[in-house]
Coordinates of C-alpha atoms and ligand atoms in Angstrom, one line a residue:
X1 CA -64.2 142.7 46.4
X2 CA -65.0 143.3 42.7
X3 CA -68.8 143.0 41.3
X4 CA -67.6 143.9 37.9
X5 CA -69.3 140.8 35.6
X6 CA -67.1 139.8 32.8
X7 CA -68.1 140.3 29.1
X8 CA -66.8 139.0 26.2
X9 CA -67.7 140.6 22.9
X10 CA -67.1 139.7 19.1
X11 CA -65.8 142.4 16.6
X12 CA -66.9 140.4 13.3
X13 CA -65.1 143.4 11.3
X14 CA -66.0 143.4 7.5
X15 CA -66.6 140.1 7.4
X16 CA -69.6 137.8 6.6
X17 CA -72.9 137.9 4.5
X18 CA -76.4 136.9 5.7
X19 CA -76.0 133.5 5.1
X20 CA -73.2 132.9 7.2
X21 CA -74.1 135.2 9.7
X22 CA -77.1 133.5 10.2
X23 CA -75.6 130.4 10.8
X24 CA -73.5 131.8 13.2
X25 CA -76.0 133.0 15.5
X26 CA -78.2 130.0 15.7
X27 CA -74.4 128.1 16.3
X28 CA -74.2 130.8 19.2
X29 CA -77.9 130.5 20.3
X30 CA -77.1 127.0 20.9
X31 CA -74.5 127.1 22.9
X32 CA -75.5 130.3 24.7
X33 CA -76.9 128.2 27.6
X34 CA -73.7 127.0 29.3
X35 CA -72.7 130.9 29.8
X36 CA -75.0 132.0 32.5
X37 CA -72.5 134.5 34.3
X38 CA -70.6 136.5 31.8
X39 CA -72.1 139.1 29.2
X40 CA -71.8 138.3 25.5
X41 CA -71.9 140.3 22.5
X42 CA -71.8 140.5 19.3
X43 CA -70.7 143.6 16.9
X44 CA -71.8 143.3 13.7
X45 CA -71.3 145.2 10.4
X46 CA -73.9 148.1 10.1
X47 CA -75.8 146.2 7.1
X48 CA -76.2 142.7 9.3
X49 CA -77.4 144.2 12.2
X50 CA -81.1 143.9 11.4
X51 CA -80.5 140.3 10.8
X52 CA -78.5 140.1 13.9
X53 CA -81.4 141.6 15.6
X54 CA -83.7 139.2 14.2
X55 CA -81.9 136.2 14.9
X56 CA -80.8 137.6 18.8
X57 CA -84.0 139.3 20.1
X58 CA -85.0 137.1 23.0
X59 CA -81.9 135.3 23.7
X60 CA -79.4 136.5 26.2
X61 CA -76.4 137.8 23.9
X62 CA -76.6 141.4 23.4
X63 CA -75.3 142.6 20.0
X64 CA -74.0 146.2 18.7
X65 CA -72.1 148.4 16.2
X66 CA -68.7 149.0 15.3
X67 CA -68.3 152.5 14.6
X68 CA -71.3 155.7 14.9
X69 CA -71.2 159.2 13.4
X70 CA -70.7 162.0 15.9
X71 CA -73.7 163.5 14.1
X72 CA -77.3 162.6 15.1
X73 CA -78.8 162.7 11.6
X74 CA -78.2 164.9 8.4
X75 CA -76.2 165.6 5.2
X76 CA -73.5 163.1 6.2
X77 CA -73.4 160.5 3.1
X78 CA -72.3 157.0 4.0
X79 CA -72.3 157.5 7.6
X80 CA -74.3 155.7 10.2
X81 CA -75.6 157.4 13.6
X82 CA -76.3 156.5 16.9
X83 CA -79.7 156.6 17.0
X84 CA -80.2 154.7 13.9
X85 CA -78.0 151.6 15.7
X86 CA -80.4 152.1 19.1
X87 CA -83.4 151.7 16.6
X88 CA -82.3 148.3 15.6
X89 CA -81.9 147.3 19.0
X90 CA -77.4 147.5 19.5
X91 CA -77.0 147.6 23.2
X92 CA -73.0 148.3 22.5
X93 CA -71.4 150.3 19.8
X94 CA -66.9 150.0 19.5
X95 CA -65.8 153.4 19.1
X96 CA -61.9 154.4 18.2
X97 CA -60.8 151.0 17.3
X98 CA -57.1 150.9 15.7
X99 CA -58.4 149.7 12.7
X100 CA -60.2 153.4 12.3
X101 CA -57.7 155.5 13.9
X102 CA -55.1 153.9 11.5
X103 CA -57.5 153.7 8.2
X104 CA -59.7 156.5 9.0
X105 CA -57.3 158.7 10.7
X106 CA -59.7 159.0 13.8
X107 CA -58.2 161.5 16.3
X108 CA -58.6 161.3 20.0
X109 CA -60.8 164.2 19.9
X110 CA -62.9 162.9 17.5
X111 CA -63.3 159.5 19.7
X112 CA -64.3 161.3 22.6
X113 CA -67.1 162.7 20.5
X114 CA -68.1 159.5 19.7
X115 CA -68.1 158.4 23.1
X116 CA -70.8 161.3 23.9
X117 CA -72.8 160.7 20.5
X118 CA -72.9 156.6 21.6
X119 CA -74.1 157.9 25.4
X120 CA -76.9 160.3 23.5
X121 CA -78.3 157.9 21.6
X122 CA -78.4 155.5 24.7
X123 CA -75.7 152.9 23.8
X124 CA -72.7 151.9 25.7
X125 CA -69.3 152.7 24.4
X126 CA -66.4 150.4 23.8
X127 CA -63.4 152.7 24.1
X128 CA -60.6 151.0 22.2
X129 CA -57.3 152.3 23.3
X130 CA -53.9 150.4 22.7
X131 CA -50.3 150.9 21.4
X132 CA -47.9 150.1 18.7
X133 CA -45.4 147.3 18.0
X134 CA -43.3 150.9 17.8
X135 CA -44.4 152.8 20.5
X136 CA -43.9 149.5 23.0
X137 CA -40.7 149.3 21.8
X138 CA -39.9 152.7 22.9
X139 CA -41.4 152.3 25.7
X140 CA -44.5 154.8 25.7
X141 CA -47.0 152.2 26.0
X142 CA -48.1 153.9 29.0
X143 CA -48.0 157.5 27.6
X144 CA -49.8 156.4 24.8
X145 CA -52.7 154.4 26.6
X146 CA -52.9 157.9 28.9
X147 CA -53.0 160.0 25.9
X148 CA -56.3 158.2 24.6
X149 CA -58.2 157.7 27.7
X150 CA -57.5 161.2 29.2
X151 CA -59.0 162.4 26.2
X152 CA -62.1 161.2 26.2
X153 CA -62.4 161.9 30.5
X154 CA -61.4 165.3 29.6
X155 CA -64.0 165.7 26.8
X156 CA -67.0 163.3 28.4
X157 CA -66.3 164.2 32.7
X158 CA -65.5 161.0 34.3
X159 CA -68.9 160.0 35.5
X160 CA -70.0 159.8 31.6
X161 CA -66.6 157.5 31.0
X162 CA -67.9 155.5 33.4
X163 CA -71.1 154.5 31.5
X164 CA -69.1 152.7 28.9
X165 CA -66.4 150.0 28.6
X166 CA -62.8 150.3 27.6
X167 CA -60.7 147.7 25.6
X168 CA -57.2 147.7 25.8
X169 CA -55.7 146.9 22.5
X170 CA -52.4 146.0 22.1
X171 CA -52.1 147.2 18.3
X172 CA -49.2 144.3 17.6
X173 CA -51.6 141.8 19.1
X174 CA -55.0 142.2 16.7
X175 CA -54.9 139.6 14.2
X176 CA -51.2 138.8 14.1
X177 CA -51.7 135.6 16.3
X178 CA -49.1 137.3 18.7
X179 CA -51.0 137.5 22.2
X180 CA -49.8 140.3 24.8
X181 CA -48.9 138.2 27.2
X182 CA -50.9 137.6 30.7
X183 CA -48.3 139.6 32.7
X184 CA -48.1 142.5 30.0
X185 CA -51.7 143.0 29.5
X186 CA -52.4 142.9 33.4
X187 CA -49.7 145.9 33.6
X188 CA -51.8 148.1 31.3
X189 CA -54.6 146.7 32.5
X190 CA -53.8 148.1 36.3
X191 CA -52.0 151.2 34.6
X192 CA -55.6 151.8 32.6
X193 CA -57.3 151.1 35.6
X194 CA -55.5 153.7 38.2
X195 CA -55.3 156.4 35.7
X196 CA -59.0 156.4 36.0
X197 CA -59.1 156.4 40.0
X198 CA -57.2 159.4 39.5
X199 CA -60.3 160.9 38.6
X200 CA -63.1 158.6 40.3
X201 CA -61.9 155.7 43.0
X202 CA -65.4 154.3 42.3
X203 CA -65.6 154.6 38.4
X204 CA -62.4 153.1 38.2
X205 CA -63.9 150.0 40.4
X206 CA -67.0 149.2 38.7
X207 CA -65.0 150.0 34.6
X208 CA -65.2 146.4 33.0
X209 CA -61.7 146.4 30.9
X210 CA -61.8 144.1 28.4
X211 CA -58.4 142.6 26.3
X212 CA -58.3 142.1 23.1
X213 CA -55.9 141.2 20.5
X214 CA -55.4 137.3 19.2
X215 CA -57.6 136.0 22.3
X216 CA -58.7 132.7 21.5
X217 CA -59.8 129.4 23.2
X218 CA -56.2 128.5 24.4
X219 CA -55.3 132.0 25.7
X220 CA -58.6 133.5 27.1
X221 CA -58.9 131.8 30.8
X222 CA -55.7 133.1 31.8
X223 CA -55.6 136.1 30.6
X224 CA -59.4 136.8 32.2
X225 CA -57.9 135.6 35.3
X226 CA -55.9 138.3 35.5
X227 CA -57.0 141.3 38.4
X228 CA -57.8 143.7 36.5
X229 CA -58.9 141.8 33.0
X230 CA -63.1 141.8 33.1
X231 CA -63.3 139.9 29.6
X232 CA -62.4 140.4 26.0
X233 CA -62.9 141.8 22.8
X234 CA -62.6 138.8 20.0
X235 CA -62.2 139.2 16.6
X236 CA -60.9 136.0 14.7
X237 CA -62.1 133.9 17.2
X238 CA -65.6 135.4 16.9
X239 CA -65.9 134.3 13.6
X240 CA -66.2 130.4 14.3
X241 CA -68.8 129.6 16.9
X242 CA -67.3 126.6 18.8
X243 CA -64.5 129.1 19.0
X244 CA -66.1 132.3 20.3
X245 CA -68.3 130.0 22.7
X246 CA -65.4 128.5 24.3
X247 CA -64.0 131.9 25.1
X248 CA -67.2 132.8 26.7
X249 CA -67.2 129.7 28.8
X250 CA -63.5 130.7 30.0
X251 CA -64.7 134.3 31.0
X252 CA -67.9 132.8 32.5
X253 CA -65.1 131.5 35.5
Ligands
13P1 P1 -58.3 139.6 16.7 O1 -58.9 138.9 17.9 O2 -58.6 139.0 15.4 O3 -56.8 139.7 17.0 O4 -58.9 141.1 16.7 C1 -58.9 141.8 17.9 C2 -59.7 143.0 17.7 O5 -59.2 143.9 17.0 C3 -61.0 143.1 18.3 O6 -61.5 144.4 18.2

């Protein structure tokens, strides 16, 4: 028996302006109501979080970043720290998404810095970890998935990994409209799951795992009904509200 709630989180990305993020959010505000069990979030671009904060403070969905410096403050032009996200109110902040270890080069080593910078300033961590189209295809999914979390439980201690969230990321899935199926993310899912019980039976228990990667309306119930699937991590679909709220409804069982 499994206590761990589901969440569902949006990754807006780069895209939006006040305008339309505003509309949005009262679009989500409205609908917010139906979802009384799962955990919603949004993670907004650094410039429209004080907005989001504005339009969100009160209502139930929770709202974060999508990258933090490992620095607290300091000479670090263009960069945006943890503290400064915690100021504004983010409960979550994504850290190592694909999109910034591909673009921005971000190491494993540097994630799991992240992970401790997020836990300093008092947010909770969204470990993205996930493969290639090639590295499925020669079949190191698995190596590859180990390689990224063992980093950060080797950096942070296991107990401190447990204080955030993981997000497998099937790299071939995330905006290509190509869904890992049900069956292939519940494999990685379990795989990500016991590779952490290697280190804590109890951490691995209570870790919320999210999917992510082209989850949508049609696709999210039955891939949240997987065992080991505790929500998801929506970027397209969190773009349209209708769209993002009928993925919350199918986590909220
Ligand atoms: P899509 O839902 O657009 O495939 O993006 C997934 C993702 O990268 C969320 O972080």
């Amino acid at each position: 028996f499994t206590m761990r709630q589901p969440l569902v989180a949006g990754n807006w990305k780069m895209n939006g302006s006040r305008a339309s993020v505003a509309a949005l959010l009262d679009g989500l505000k409205a609908g917010i109501g139906q979802v009384t069990t799962a955990e919603v979030a949004v993670c907004a671009p650094a410039i429209l979080i004080a907005d989001t904060q504005a339009s969100l403070q009160g209502s139930s969905i929770k709202w974060g970043g999508q990258d933090l410096s490992v620095h607290e403050s300091g000479a670090y032009t263009g960069e945006i720290a943890g503290p400064m996200l915690a100021d504004f109110g983010c409960h979550y902040v994504i850290i190592g998404h694909s999109e910034r270890r591909a673009y921005h080069g971000e190491s494993d080593a540097l994630v799991a810095e992240k992970f401790v910078a997020a836990r300093n300033a008092g947010l909770v961590p969204i470990l993205c970890v996930g493969e290639t189209l090639e590295e499925r295809e020669s079949g190191i999914t698995e190596q590859v998935v180990a390689r990224q979390i063992d980093a950060v439980v080797a950096h942070c201690g296991i107990d401190k990994v447990g204080e955030g969230v993981i997000a497998y990321e099937p790299v071939w899935a995330i905006g290509t409209g190509k869904t890992a199926t049900p069956e292939q993310a519940q494999e990685v899912h379990a795989f990500i799951r016991g590779r952490l019980a290697a280190s804590s039976a109890s951490v691995a228990e209570d870790m919320q795992i999210l999917y992510g990667g082209s989850m949508n309306p049609k696709n999210a119930a039955e891939l949240i009904g997987q065992a080991d699937i505790d929500g998801g991590l929506i970027g397209g679909a969190s773009l349209k509200a209708d769209d993002f709220l009928a993925v919350c409804s199918a986590a909220n069982g």
